[in-house]
CSV table of C-alpha atoms and ligand atoms in Angstrom, one decimal:
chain,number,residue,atom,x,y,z
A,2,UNK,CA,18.6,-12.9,0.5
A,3,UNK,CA,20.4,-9.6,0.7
A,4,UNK,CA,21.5,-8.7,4.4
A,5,UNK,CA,22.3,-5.1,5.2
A,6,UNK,CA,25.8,-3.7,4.6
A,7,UNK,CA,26.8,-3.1,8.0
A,8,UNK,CA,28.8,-0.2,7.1
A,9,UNK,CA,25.7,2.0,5.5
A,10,UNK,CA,23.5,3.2,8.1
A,11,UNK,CA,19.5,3.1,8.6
A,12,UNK,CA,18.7,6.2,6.8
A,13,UNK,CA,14.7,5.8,7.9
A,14,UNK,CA,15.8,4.0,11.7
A,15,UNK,CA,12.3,2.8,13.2
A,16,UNK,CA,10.3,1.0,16.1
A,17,UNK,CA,12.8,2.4,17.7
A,18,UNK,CA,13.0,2.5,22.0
A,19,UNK,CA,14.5,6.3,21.7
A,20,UNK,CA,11.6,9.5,21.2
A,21,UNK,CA,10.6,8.9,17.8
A,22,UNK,CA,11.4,11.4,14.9
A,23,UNK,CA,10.6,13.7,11.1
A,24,UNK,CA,13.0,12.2,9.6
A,25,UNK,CA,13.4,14.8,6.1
A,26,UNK,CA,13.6,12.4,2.8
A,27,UNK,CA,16.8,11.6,1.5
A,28,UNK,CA,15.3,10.0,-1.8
A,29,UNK,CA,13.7,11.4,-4.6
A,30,UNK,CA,9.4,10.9,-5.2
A,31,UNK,CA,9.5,10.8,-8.7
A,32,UNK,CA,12.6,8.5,-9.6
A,33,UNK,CA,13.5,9.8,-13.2
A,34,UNK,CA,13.6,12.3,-15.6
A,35,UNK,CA,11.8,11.8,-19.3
A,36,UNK,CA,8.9,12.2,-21.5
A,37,UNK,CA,5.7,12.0,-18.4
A,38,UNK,CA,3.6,9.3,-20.5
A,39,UNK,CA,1.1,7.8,-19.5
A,40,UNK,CA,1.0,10.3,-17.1
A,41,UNK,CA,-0.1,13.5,-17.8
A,42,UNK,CA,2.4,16.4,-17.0
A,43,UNK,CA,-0.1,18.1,-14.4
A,44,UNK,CA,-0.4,14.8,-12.9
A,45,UNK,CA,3.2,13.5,-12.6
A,46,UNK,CA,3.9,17.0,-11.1
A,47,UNK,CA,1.3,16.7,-8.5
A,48,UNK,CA,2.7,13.6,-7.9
A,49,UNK,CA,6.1,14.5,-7.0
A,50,UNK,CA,4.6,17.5,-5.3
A,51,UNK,CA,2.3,16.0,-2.9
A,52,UNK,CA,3.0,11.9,-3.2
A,53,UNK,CA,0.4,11.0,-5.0
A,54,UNK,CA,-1.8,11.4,-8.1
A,55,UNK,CA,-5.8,10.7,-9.1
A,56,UNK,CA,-6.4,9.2,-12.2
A,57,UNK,CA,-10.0,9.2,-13.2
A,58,UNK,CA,-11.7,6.3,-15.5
A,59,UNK,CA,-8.3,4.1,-15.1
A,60,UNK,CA,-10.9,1.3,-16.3
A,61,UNK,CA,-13.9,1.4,-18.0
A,62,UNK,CA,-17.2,0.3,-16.9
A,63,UNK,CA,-17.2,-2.7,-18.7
A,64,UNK,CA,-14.1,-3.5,-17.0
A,65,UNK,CA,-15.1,-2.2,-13.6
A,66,UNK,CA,-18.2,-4.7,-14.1
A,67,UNK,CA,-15.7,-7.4,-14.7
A,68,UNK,CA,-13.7,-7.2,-11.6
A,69,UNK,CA,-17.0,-6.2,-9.1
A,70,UNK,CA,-18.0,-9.9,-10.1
A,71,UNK,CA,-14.4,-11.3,-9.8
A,72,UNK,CA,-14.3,-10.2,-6.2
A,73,UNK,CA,-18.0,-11.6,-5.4
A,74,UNK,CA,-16.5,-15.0,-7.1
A,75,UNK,CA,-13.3,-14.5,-4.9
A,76,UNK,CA,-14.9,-13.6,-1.5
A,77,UNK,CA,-17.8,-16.6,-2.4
A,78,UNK,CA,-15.2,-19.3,-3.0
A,79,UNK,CA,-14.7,-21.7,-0.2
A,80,UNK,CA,-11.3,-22.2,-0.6
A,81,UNK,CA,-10.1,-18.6,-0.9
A,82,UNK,CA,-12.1,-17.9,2.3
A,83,UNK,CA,-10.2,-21.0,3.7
A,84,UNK,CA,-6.3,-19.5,2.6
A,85,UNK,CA,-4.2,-17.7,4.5
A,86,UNK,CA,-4.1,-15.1,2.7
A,87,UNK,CA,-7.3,-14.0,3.2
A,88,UNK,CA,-8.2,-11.4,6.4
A,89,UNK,CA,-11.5,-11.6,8.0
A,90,UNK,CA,-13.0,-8.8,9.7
A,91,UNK,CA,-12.2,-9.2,13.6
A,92,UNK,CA,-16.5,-8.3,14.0
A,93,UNK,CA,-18.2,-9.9,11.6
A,94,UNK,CA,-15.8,-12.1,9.9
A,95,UNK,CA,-16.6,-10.7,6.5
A,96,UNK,CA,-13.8,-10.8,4.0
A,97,UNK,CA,-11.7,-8.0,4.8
A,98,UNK,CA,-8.9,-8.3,2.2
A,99,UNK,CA,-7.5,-11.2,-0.1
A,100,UNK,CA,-3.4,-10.8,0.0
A,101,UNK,CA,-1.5,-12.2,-3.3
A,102,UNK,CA,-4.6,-11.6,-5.4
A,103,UNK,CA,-2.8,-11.2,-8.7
A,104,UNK,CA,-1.6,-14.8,-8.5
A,105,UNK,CA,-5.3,-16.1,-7.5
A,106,UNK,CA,-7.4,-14.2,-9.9
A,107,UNK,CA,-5.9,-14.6,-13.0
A,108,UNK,CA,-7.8,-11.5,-14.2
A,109,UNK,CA,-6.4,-9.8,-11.9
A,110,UNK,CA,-2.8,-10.7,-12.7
A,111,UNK,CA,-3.6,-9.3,-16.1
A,112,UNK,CA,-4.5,-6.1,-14.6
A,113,UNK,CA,-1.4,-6.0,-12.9
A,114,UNK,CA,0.7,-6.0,-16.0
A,115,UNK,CA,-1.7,-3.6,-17.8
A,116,UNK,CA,0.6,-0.6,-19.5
A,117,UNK,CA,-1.9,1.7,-17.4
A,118,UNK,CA,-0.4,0.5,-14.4
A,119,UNK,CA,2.8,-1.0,-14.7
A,120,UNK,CA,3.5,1.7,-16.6
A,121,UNK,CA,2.9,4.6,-14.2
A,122,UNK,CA,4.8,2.5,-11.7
A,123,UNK,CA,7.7,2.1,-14.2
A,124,UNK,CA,7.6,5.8,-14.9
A,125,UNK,CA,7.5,7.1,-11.2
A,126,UNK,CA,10.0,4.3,-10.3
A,127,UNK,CA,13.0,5.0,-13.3
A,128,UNK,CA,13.2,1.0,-13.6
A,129,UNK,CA,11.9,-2.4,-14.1
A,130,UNK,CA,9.3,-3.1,-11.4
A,131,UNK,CA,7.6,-5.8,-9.7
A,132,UNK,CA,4.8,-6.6,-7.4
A,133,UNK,CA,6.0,-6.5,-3.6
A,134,UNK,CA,2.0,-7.2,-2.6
A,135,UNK,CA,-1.4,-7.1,-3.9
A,136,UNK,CA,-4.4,-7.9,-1.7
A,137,UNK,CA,-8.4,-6.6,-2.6
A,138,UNK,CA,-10.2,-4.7,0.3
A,139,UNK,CA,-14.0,-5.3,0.6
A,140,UNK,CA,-14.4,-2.5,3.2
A,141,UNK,CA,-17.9,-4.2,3.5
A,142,UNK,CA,-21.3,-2.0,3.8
A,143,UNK,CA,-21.3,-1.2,7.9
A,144,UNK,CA,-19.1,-3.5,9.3
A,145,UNK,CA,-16.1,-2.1,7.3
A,146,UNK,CA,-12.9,-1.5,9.5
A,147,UNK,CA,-10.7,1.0,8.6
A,148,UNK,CA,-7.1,1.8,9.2
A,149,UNK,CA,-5.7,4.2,10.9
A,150,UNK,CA,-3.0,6.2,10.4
A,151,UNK,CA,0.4,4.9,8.6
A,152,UNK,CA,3.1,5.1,6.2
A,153,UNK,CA,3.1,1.7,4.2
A,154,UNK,CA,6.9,2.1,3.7
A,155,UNK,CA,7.2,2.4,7.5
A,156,UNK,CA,6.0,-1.1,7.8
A,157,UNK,CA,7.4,-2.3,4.5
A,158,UNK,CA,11.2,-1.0,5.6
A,159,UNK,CA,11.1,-2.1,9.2
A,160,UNK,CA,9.0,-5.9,8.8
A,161,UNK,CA,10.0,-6.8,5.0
A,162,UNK,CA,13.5,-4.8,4.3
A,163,UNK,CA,12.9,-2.9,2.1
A,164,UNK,CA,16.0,-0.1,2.0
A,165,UNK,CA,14.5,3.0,0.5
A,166,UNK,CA,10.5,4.9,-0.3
A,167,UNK,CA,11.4,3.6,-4.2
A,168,UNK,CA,7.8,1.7,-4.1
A,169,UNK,CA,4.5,3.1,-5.5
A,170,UNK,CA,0.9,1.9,-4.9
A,171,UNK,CA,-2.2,2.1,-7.0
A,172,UNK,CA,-5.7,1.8,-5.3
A,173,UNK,CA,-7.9,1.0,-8.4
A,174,UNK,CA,-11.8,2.0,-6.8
A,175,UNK,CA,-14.6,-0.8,-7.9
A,176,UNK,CA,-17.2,1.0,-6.1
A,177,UNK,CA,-17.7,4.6,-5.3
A,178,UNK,CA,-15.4,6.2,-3.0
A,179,UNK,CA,-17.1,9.0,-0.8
A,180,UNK,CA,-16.1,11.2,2.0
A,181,UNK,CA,-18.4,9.0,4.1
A,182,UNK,CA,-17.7,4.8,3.3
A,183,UNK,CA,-13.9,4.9,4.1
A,184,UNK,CA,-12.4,6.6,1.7
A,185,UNK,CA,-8.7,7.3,1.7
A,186,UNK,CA,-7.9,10.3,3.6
A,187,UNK,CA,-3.9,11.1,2.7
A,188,UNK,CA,-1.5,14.3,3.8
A,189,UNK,CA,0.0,15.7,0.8
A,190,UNK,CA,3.8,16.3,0.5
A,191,UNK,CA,4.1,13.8,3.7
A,192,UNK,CA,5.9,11.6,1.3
A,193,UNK,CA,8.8,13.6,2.1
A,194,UNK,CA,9.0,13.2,6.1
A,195,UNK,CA,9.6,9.7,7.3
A,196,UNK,CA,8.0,9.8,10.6
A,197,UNK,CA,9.8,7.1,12.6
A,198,UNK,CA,7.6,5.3,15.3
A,199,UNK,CA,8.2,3.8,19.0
A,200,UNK,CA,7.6,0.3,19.7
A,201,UNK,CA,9.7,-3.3,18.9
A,202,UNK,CA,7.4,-5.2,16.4
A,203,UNK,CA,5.7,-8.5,18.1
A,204,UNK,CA,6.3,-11.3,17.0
A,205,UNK,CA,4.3,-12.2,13.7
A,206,UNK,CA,3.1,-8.8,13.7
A,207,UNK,CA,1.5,-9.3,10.6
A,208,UNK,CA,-1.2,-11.3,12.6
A,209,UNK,CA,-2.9,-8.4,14.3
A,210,UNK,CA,-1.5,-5.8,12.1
A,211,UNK,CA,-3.4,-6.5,9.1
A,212,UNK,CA,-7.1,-6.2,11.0
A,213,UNK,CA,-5.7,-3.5,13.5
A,214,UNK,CA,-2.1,-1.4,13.6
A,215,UNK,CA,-0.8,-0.6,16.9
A,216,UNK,CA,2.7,-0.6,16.6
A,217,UNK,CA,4.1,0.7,13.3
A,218,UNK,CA,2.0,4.0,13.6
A,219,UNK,CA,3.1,7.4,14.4
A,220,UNK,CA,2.4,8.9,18.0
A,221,UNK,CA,-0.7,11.5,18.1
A,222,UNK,CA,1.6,14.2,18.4
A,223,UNK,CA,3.9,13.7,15.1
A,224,UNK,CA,0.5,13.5,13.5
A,225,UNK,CA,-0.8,16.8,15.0
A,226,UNK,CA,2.6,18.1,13.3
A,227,UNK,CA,2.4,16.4,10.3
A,228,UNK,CA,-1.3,17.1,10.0
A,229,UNK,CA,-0.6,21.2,10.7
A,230,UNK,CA,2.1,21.1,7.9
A,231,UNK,CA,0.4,18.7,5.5
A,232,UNK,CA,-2.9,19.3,5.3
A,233,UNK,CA,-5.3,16.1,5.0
A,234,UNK,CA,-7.0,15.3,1.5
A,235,UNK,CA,-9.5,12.8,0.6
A,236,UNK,CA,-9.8,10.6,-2.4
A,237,UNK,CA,-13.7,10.3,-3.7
A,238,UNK,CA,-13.5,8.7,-6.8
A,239,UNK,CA,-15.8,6.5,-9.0
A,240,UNK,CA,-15.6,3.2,-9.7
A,241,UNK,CA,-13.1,2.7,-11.8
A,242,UNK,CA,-10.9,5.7,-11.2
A,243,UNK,CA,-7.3,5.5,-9.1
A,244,UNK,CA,-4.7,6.8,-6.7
A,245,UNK,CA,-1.4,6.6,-7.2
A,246,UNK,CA,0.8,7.2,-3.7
A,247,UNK,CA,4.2,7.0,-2.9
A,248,UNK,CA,5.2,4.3,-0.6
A,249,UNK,CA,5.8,7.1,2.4
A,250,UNK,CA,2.4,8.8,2.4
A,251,UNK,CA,0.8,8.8,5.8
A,252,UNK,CA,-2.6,7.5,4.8
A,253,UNK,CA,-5.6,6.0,6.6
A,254,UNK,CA,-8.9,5.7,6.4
A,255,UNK,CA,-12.0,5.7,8.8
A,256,UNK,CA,-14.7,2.8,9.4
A,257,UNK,CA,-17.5,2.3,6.9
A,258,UNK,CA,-21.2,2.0,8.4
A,259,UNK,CA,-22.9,3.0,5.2
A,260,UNK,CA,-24.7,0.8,3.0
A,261,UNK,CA,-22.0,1.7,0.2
A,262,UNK,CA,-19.1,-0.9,0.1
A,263,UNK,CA,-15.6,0.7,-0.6
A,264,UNK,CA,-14.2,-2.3,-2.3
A,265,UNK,CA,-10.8,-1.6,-4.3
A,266,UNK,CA,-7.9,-3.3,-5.8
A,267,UNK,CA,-4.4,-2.4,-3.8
A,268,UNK,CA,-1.1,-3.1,-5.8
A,269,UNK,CA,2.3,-2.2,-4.7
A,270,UNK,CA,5.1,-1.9,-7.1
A,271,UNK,CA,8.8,-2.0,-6.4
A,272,UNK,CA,12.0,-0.9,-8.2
A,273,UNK,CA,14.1,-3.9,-9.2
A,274,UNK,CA,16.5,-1.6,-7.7
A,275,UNK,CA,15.0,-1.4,-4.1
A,276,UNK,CA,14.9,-5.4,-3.5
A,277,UNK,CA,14.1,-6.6,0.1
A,278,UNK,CA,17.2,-7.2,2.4
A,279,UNK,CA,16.6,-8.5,5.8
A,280,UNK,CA,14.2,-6.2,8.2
A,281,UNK,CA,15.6,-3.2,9.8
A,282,UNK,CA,13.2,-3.2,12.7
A,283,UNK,CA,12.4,-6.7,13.1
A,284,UNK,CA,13.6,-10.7,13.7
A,285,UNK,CA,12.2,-12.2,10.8
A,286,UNK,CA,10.4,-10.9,7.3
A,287,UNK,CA,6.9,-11.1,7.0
A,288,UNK,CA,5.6,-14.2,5.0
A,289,UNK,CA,5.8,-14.0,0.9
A,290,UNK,CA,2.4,-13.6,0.2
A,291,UNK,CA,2.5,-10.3,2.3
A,292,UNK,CA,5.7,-9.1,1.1
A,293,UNK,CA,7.4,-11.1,-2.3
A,294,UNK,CA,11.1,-11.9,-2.1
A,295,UNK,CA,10.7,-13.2,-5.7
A,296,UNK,CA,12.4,-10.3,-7.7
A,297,UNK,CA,11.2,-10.5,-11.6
A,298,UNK,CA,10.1,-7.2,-12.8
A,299,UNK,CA,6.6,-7.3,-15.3
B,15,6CS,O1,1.3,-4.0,6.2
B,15,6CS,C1,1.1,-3.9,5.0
B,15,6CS,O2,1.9,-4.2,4.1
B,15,6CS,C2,-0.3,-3.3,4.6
B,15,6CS,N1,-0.9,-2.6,5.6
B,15,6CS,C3,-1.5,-1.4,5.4
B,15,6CS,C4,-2.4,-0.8,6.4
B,15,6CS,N2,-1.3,-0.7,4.3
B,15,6CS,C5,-0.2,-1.2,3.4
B,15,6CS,C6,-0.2,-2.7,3.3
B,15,6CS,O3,-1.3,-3.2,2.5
B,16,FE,FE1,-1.5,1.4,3.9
């Protein structure tokens, strides 16, 4: 495993003991220059623009019939209810999320590789890619838990090593995302402030972190900032439609006590050129099936 180079400094120090900081982005959003297939132009722009992009009908309906009954078959099976990589909800112990999900569902590890979403990844990334994580969030009807604020690359920097924001996500919706079951609410252009947060990381953070984040997340006040200079969007979607977000979006999203699940598909890409190192902000990575330290690009 690559350690740090002692004599290159933290560019994004966190979980940090001193007052934390906006840290302005020292890396691009959109990491090359070329012809914006398969995005669209408006969309690759908004993307660099803002940090992330929506892409309507990503799958068709067939297809978003296929996975809805690939996670009821996942989230029925004993034994993937039984593996650690699976998160209950603290309440009612209803699957929360299924980590490593491309290598259980086999359909899913197809999806992964799909053109219309390694692709984008490669194209945002300028490089080979490959999956750092992919878990499937239930966000069950009414006892659906959300999560609160956060920038993924916070946590993915400080807990798994990962040096720079040169990681994308796609959240591919199998139900219908509204304002009211949960979904996404994201700041755009926040991609380019790294908000750094107080706070050493526990020990096997990843524990507690995954139901509930305390440490990792920005103090109320950065977020009043943020919030003031951002803005806060929403991502409603159909099933079957996307987002697209740069690894440094502050993101979260609020409980769901509807009767409409929010159930999506959550893969993280990351450049072949951005490879885990040892954590900047904490003693020991985060297991594999959280963060992969097996680097071979789709
Ligand atoms: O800690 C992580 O890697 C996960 N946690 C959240 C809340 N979002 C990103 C990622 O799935
Ligand atoms: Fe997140």
């Amino acid at each position: 495993m690559r350690s740090h180079t002692i004599d290159i400094p933290d560019r994004y120090p966190t979980r940090t003991t001193t007052p934390s900081r906006l840290i302005e982005r020292t890396d691009p959003t959109v990491w090359s220059a070329g012809p914006e297939e398969p995005f669209s132009a408006a969309s690759l722009v908004a993307y660099d623009t803002n940090g992330y992009a929506e892409i309507d009908g990503l799958l068709t309906p067939d297809e978003v019939g296929l996975f809805q009954a690939e996670l009821r078959r996942l989230a029925s099976d004993e034994r993937v209810k039984s593996d650690e990589r699976t998160v209950v909800e603290r309440s009612s112990h209803a699957v929360r999320s299924i980590f490593q999900v491309h290598r259980i569902s086999p359909l899913i590890g197809e999806l992964v590789r799909d053109r219309r979403v390694a692709g984008r990844a490669r194209r945002i990334l300028g490089s080979d890619v490959y999956v750092h994580q992919s878990r499937v969030n239930y966000m069950p009807a009414f006892t659906g838990a959300g999560f609160y604020w956060h920038s993924d690359f916070e946590t993915w920097h400080a807990e798994d090593g990962m040096p720079a924001p040169r990681a994308v996500s796609i959240s591919i919706a199998l139900t219908d995302n509204y304002p009211f079951n949960g979904g996404l609410m994201v700041m755009p252009g926040s991609n380019r402030v790294f908000v750094s947060c107080v706070g050493r990381t526990p020990e096997e953070h990843y524990r507690t972190s995954l139901r509930e984040q305390e440490i990792g997340v920005p103090s109320q006040a950065d977020l009043t900032t943020l919030a003031a200079r951002c803005g806060i969007d929403q991502f409603t979607g159909s099933a079957g439609s996307a987002l697209m977000f740069d690894s440094n979006v502050m993101h979260g999203s609020g409980n769901n006590i509807t009767p409409f699940p929010r159930s999506n598909i959550f893969i993280v890409f990351n450049s072949m050129l951005n490879t885990l190192v040892e954590p900047y902000g904490a003693a020991i990575p985060r297991p594999d099936f959280i963060a992969s330290r097996e680097f071979v690009p789709i």
